Tab-separated table of C-alpha atoms in Angstrom:
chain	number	residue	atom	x	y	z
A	1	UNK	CA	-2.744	-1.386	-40.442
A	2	UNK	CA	-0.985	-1.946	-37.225
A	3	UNK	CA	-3.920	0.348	-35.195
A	4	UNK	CA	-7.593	0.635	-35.687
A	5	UNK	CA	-9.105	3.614	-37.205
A	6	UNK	CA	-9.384	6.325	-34.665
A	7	UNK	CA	-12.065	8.696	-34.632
A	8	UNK	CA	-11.246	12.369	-34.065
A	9	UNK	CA	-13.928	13.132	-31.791
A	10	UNK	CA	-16.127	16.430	-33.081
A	11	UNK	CA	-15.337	18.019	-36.087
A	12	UNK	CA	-15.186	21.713	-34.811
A	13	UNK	CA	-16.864	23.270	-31.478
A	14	UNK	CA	-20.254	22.512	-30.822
A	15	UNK	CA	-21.256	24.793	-28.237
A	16	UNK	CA	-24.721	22.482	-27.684
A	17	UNK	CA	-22.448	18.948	-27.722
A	18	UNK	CA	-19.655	20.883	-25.207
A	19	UNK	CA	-22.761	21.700	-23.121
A	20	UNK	CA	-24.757	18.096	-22.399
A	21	UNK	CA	-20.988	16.535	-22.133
A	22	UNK	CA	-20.349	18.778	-19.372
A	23	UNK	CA	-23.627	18.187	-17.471
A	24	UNK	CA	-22.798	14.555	-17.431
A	25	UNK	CA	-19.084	14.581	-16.121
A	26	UNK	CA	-18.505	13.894	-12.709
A	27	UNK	CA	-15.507	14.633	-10.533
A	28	UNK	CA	-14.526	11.384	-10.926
A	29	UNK	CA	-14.347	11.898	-15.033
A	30	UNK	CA	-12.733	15.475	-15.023
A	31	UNK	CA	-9.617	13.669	-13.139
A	32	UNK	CA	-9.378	10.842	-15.795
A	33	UNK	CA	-9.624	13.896	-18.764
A	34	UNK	CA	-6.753	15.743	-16.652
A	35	UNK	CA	-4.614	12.661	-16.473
A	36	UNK	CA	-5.095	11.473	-20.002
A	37	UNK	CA	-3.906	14.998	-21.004
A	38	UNK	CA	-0.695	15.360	-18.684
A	39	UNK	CA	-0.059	11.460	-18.993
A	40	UNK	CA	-1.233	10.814	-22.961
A	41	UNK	CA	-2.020	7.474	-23.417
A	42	UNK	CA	-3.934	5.129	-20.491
A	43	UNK	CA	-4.808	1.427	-20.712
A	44	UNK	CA	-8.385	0.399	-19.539
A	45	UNK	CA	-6.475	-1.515	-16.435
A	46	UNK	CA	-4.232	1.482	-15.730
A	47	UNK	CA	-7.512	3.380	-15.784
A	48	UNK	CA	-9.569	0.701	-13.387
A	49	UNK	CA	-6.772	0.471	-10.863
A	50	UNK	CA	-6.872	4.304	-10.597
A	51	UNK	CA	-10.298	5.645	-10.677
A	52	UNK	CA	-12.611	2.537	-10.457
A	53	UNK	CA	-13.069	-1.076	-8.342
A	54	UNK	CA	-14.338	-3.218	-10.762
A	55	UNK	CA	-13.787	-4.029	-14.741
A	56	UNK	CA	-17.549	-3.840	-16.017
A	57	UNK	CA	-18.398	-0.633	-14.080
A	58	UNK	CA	-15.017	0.867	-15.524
A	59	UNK	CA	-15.397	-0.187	-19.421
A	60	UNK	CA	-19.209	0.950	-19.128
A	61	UNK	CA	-17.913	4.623	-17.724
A	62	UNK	CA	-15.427	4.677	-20.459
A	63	UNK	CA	-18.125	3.394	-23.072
A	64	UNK	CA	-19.823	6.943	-21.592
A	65	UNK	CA	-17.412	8.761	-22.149
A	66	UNK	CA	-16.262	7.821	-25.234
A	67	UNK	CA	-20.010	8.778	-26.888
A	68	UNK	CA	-19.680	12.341	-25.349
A	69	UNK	CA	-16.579	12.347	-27.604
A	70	UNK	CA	-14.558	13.535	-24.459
A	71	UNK	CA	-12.033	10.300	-24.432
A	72	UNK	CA	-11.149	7.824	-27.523
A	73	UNK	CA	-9.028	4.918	-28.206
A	74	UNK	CA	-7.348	2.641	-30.282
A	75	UNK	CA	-6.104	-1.129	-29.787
A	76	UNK	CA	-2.678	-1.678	-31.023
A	77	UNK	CA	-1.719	-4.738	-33.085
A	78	UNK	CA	-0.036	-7.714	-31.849
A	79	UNK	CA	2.485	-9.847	-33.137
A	80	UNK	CA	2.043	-12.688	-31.691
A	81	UNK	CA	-2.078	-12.996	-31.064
A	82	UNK	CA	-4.565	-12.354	-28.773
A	83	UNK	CA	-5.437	-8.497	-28.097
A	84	UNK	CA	-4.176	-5.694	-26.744
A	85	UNK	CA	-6.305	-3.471	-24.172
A	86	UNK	CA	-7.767	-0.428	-25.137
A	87	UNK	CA	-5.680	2.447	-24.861
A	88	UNK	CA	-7.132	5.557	-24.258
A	89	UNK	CA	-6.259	8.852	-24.875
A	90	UNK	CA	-8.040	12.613	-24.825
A	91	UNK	CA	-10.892	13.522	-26.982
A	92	UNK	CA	-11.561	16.540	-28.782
A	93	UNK	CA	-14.887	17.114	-26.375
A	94	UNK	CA	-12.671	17.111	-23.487
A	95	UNK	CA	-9.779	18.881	-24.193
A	96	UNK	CA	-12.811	22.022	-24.744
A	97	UNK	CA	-13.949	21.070	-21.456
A	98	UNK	CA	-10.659	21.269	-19.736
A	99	UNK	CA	-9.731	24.398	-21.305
A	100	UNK	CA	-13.341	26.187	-20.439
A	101	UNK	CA	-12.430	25.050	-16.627
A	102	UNK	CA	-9.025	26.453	-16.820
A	103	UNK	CA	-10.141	29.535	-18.654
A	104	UNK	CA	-7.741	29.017	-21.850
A	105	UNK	CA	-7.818	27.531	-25.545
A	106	UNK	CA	-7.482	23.668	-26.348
A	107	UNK	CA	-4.365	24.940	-28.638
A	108	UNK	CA	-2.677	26.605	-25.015
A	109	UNK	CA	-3.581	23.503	-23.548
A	110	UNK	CA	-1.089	21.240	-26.409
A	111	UNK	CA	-3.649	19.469	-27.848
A	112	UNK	CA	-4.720	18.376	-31.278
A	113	UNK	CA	-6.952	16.549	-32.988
A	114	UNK	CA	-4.486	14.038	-34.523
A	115	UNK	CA	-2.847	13.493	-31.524
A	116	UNK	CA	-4.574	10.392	-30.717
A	117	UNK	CA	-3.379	9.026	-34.148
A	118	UNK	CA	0.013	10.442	-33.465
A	119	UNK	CA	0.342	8.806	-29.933
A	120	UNK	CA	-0.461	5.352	-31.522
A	121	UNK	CA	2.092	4.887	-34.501
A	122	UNK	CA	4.647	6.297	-32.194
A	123	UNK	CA	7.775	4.266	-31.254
A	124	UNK	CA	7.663	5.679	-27.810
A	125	UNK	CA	4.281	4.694	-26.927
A	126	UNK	CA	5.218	1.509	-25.051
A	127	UNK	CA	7.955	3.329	-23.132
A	128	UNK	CA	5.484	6.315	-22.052
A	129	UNK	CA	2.928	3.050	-21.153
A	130	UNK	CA	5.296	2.324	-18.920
A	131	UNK	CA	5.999	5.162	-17.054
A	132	UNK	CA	2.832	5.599	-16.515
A	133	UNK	CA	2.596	1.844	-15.344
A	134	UNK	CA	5.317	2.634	-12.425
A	135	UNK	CA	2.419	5.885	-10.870
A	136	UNK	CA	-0.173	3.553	-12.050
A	137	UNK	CA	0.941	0.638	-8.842
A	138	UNK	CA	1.360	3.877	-6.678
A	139	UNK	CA	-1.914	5.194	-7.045
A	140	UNK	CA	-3.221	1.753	-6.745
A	141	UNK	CA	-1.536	1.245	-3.895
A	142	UNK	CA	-2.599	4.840	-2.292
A	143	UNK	CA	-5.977	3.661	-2.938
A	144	UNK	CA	-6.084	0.657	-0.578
A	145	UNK	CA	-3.363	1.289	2.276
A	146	UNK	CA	-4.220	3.818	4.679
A	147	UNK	CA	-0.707	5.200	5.259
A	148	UNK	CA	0.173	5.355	1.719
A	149	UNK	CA	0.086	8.626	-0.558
A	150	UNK	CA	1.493	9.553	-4.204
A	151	UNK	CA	1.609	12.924	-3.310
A	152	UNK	CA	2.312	14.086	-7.056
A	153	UNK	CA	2.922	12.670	-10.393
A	154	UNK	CA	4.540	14.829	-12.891
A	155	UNK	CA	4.831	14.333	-16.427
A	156	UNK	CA	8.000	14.627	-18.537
A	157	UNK	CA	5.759	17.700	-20.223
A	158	UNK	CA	5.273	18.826	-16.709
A	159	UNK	CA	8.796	18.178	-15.819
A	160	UNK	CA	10.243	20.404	-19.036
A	161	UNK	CA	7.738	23.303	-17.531
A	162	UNK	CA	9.006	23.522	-14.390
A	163	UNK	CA	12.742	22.701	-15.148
A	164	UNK	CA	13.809	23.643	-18.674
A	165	UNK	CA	16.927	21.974	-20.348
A	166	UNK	CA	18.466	21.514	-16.865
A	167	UNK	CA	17.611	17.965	-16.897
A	168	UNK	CA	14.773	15.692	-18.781
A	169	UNK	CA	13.449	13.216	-16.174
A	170	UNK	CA	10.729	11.045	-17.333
A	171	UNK	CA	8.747	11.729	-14.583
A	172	UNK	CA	8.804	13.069	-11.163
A	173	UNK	CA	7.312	11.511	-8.412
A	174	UNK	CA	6.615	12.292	-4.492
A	175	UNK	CA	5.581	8.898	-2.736
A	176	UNK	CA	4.982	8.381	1.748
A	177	UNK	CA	4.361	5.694	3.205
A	178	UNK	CA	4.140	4.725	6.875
A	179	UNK	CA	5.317	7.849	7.833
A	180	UNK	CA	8.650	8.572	5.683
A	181	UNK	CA	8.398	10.527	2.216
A	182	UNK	CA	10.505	10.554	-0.915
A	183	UNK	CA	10.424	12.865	-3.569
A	184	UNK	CA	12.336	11.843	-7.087
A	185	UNK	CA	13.034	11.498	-10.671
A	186	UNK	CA	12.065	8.192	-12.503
A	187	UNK	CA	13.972	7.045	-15.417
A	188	UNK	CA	12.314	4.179	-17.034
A	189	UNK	CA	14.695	2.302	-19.255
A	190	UNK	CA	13.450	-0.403	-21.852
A	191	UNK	CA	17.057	-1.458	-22.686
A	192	UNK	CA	16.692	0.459	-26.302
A	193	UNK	CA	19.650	2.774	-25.025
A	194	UNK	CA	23.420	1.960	-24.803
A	195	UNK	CA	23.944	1.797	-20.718
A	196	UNK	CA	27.186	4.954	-21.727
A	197	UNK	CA	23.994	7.005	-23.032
A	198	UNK	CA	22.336	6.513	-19.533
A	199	UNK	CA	25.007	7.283	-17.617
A	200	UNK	CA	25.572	10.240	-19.704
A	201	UNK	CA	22.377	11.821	-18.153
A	202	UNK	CA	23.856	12.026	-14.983
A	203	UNK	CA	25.444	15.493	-15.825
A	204	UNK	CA	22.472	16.454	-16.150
A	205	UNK	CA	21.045	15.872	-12.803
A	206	UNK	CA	24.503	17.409	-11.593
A	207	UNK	CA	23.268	20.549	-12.909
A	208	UNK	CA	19.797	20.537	-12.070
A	209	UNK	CA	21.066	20.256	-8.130
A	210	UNK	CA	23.515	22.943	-8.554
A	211	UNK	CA	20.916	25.295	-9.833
A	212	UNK	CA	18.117	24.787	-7.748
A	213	UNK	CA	20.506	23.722	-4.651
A	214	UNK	CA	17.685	20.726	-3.931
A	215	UNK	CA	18.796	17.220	-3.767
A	216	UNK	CA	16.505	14.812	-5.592
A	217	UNK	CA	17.270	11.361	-5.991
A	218	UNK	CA	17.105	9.575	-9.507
A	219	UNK	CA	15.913	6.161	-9.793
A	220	UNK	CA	16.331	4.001	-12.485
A	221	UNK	CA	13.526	1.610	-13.524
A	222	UNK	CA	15.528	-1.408	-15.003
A	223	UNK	CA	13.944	-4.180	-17.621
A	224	UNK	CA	16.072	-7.142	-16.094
A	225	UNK	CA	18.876	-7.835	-13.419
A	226	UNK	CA	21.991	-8.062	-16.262
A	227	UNK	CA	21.025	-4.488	-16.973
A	228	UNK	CA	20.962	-3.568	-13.689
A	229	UNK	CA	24.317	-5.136	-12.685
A	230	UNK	CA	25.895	-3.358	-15.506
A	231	UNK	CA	24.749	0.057	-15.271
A	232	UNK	CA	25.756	-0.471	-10.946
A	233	UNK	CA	29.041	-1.083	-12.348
A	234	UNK	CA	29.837	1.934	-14.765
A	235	UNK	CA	28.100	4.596	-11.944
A	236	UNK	CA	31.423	4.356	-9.908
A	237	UNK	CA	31.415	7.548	-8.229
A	238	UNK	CA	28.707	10.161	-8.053
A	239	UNK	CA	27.386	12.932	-5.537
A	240	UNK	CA	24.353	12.076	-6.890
A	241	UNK	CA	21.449	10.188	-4.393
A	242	UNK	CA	20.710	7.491	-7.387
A	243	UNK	CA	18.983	3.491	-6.709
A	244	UNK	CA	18.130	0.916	-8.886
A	245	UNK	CA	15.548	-1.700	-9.373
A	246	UNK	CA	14.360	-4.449	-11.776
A	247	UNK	CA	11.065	-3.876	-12.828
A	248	UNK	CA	8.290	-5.536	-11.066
A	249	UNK	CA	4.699	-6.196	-10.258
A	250	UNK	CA	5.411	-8.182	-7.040
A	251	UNK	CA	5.581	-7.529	-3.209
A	252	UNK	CA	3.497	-3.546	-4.153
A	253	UNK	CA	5.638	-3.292	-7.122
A	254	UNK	CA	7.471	0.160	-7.542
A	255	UNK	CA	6.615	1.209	-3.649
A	256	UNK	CA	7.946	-2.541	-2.325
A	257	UNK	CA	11.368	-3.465	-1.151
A	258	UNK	CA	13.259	-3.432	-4.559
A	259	UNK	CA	15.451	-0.794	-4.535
A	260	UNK	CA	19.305	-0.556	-4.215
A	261	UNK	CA	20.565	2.586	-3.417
A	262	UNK	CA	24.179	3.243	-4.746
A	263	UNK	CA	26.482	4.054	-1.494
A	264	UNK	CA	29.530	2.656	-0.543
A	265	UNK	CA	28.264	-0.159	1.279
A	266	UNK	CA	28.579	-3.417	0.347
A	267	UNK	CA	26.135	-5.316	2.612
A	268	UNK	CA	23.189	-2.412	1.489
A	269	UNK	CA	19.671	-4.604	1.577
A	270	UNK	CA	17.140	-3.605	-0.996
A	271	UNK	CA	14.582	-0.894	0.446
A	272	UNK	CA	11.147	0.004	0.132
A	273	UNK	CA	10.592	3.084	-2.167
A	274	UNK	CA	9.857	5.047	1.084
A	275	UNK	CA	12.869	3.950	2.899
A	276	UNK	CA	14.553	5.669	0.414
A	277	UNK	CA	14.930	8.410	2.206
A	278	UNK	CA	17.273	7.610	4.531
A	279	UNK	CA	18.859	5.480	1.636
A	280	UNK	CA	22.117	8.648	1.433
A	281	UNK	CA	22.633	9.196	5.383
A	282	UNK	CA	25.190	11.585	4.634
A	283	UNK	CA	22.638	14.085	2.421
A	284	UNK	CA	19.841	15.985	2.608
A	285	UNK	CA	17.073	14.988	0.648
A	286	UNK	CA	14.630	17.273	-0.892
A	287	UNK	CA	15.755	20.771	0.155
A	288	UNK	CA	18.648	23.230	0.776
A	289	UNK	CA	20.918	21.386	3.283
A	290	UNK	CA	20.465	24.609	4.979
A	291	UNK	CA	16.831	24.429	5.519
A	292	UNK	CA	15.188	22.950	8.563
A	293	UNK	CA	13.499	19.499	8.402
A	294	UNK	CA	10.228	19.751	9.223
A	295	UNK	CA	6.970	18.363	7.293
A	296	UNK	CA	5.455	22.067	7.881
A	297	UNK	CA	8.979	22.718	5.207
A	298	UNK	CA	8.158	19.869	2.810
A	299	UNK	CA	4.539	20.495	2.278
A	300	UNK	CA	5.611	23.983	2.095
A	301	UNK	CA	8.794	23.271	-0.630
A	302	UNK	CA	5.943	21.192	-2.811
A	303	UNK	CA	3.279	23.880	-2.953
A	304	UNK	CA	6.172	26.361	-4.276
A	305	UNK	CA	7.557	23.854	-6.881
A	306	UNK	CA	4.195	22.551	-8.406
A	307	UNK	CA	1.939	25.181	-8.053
A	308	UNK	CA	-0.659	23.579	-6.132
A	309	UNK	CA	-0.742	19.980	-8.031
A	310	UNK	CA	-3.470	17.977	-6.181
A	311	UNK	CA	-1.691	14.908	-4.611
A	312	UNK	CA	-2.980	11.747	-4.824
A	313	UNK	CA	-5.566	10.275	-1.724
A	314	UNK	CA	-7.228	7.478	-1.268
């Protein structure tokens, strides 16, 4: 068996069970259920670097939570020894929970009781791992420089919600930092695609700015600098606000100075994720080029999109 068994959390409802879990959750652990339901599948270090300080404090919380049947997990195999973290994903516990707070059914919400099982024999757990990786050195980030901010983190489920068909993003992000802001769409590419399939998505994002007459830049998350080079190369011309970067822990990661925007200059430097926004001088980022910039606009423009989704502090 390439996973460990996974245990489906309770049976049916149990009204008494639902009841002590909730009068043990904390803020804290309501915000870990709500991203492990939007975001799927979480690694105890993903889950550390966002919510807690230290390891033992976080794998003793998790421990908690995972005997009020409101989280579980599995460890995937590995092929070449050693072990893999615990991932974590949603229990049956607190997908009731969540739906009692939001005043709707655990089916409404999308989940089900195999889904853990489902989310660990899938191919596309690794790529949704790392996704969630790129937010994960954001938040992180948020957490411990005062200036800093992932002002919202949508899921490609989230994504689909708000946009339909009109394009299928793996994420959308909205990241400040020392005072500039950049809102965008993350493709994460492990290299499993041909680079003509990539490109192909672009049409996509055509039509998305079209409709909605808001310019959002893409940004491709690249496995290594030939793959980079090569999709560079085939993107010859485009209206489209699009930079690329090879993926990277170093220098703050996603947020630090590893991003090339395409434009037709040749001597372009690599930028900071928040200098991307002045990466396309000759666009408007982020609204209707007819609507004023002002940050009283932009906070505006996000509370109409998402509805409200909390943004990230420190």
């Amino acid at each position: 068996m390439p996973v460990t068994r996974i245990p489906l959390g309770l049976p049916r409802f149990d009204a008494d069970a639902i009841a002590h879990a909730a009068a043990r959750l904390t803020p804290r652990d309501y915000q870990i259920l709500e991203h492990l339901l939007h975001h799927r599948v979480l690694t105890t270090h993903q889950l550390e670097k966002l919510f807690f300080t230290k390891p033992q404090p976080t794998r003793r919380r998790l421990g908690i939570l995972r005997k009020l049947h409101t989280i579980t997990r599995y460890r995937p195999w590995t092929p070449h020894g050693g072990s893999a973290p615990h991932h974590w994903v949603l229990g049956r516990a607190g997908a009731e929970l969540l739906a009692l707070r939001r005043h709707t059914t655990v089916k409404e919400l999308g989940y089900h009781p195999d889904l853990a099982m489902s989310i660990a024999v899938s191919a596309k757990s690794g790529h949704q791992l790392g996704v969630n990786d790129f937010f994960v050195h954001l938040g992180y980030l948020a957490r411990h420089k005062p200036d800093a901010q992932l002002r919202a983190w949508l899921s490609e489920k989230q994504c689909a919600k708000i946009w339909g068909d009109l394009a299928r993003p793996d994420a959308y992000g909205c990241w400040s930092e020392n005072n500039r802001q950049i809102d965008f769409f993350l493709e994460h590419d492990t290299g499993s695609m041909t680079l003509a399939k990539v490109t192909d998505k672009l049409a996509a994002y055509t039509d998305l700015a079209d409709t909605t007459h808001i310019t959002t830049p893409v940004l491709f998350w690249l496995p290594s600098r030939t793959r980079e080079t090569n999709l560079r190369n085939l993107i010859t011309t485009t209206d489209l606000p699009i930079a690329t970067a090879v993926q990277t822990d170093l220098d703050n990661g996603p947020a630090g100075p590893c991003w090339l925007p395409i434009t037709t200059h040749a001597d372009q430097t690599r930028m900071r994720l928040a200098e991307l926004c002045n990466g396309w001088p000759h666009l408007t980022l982020g609204r209707n080029p007819e609507q004023p910039a002002t940050a009283e606009d932009d906070n505006t423009l996000l509370n109409r999109v998402f509805g409200g989704e909390e943004g990230w502090s420190r």
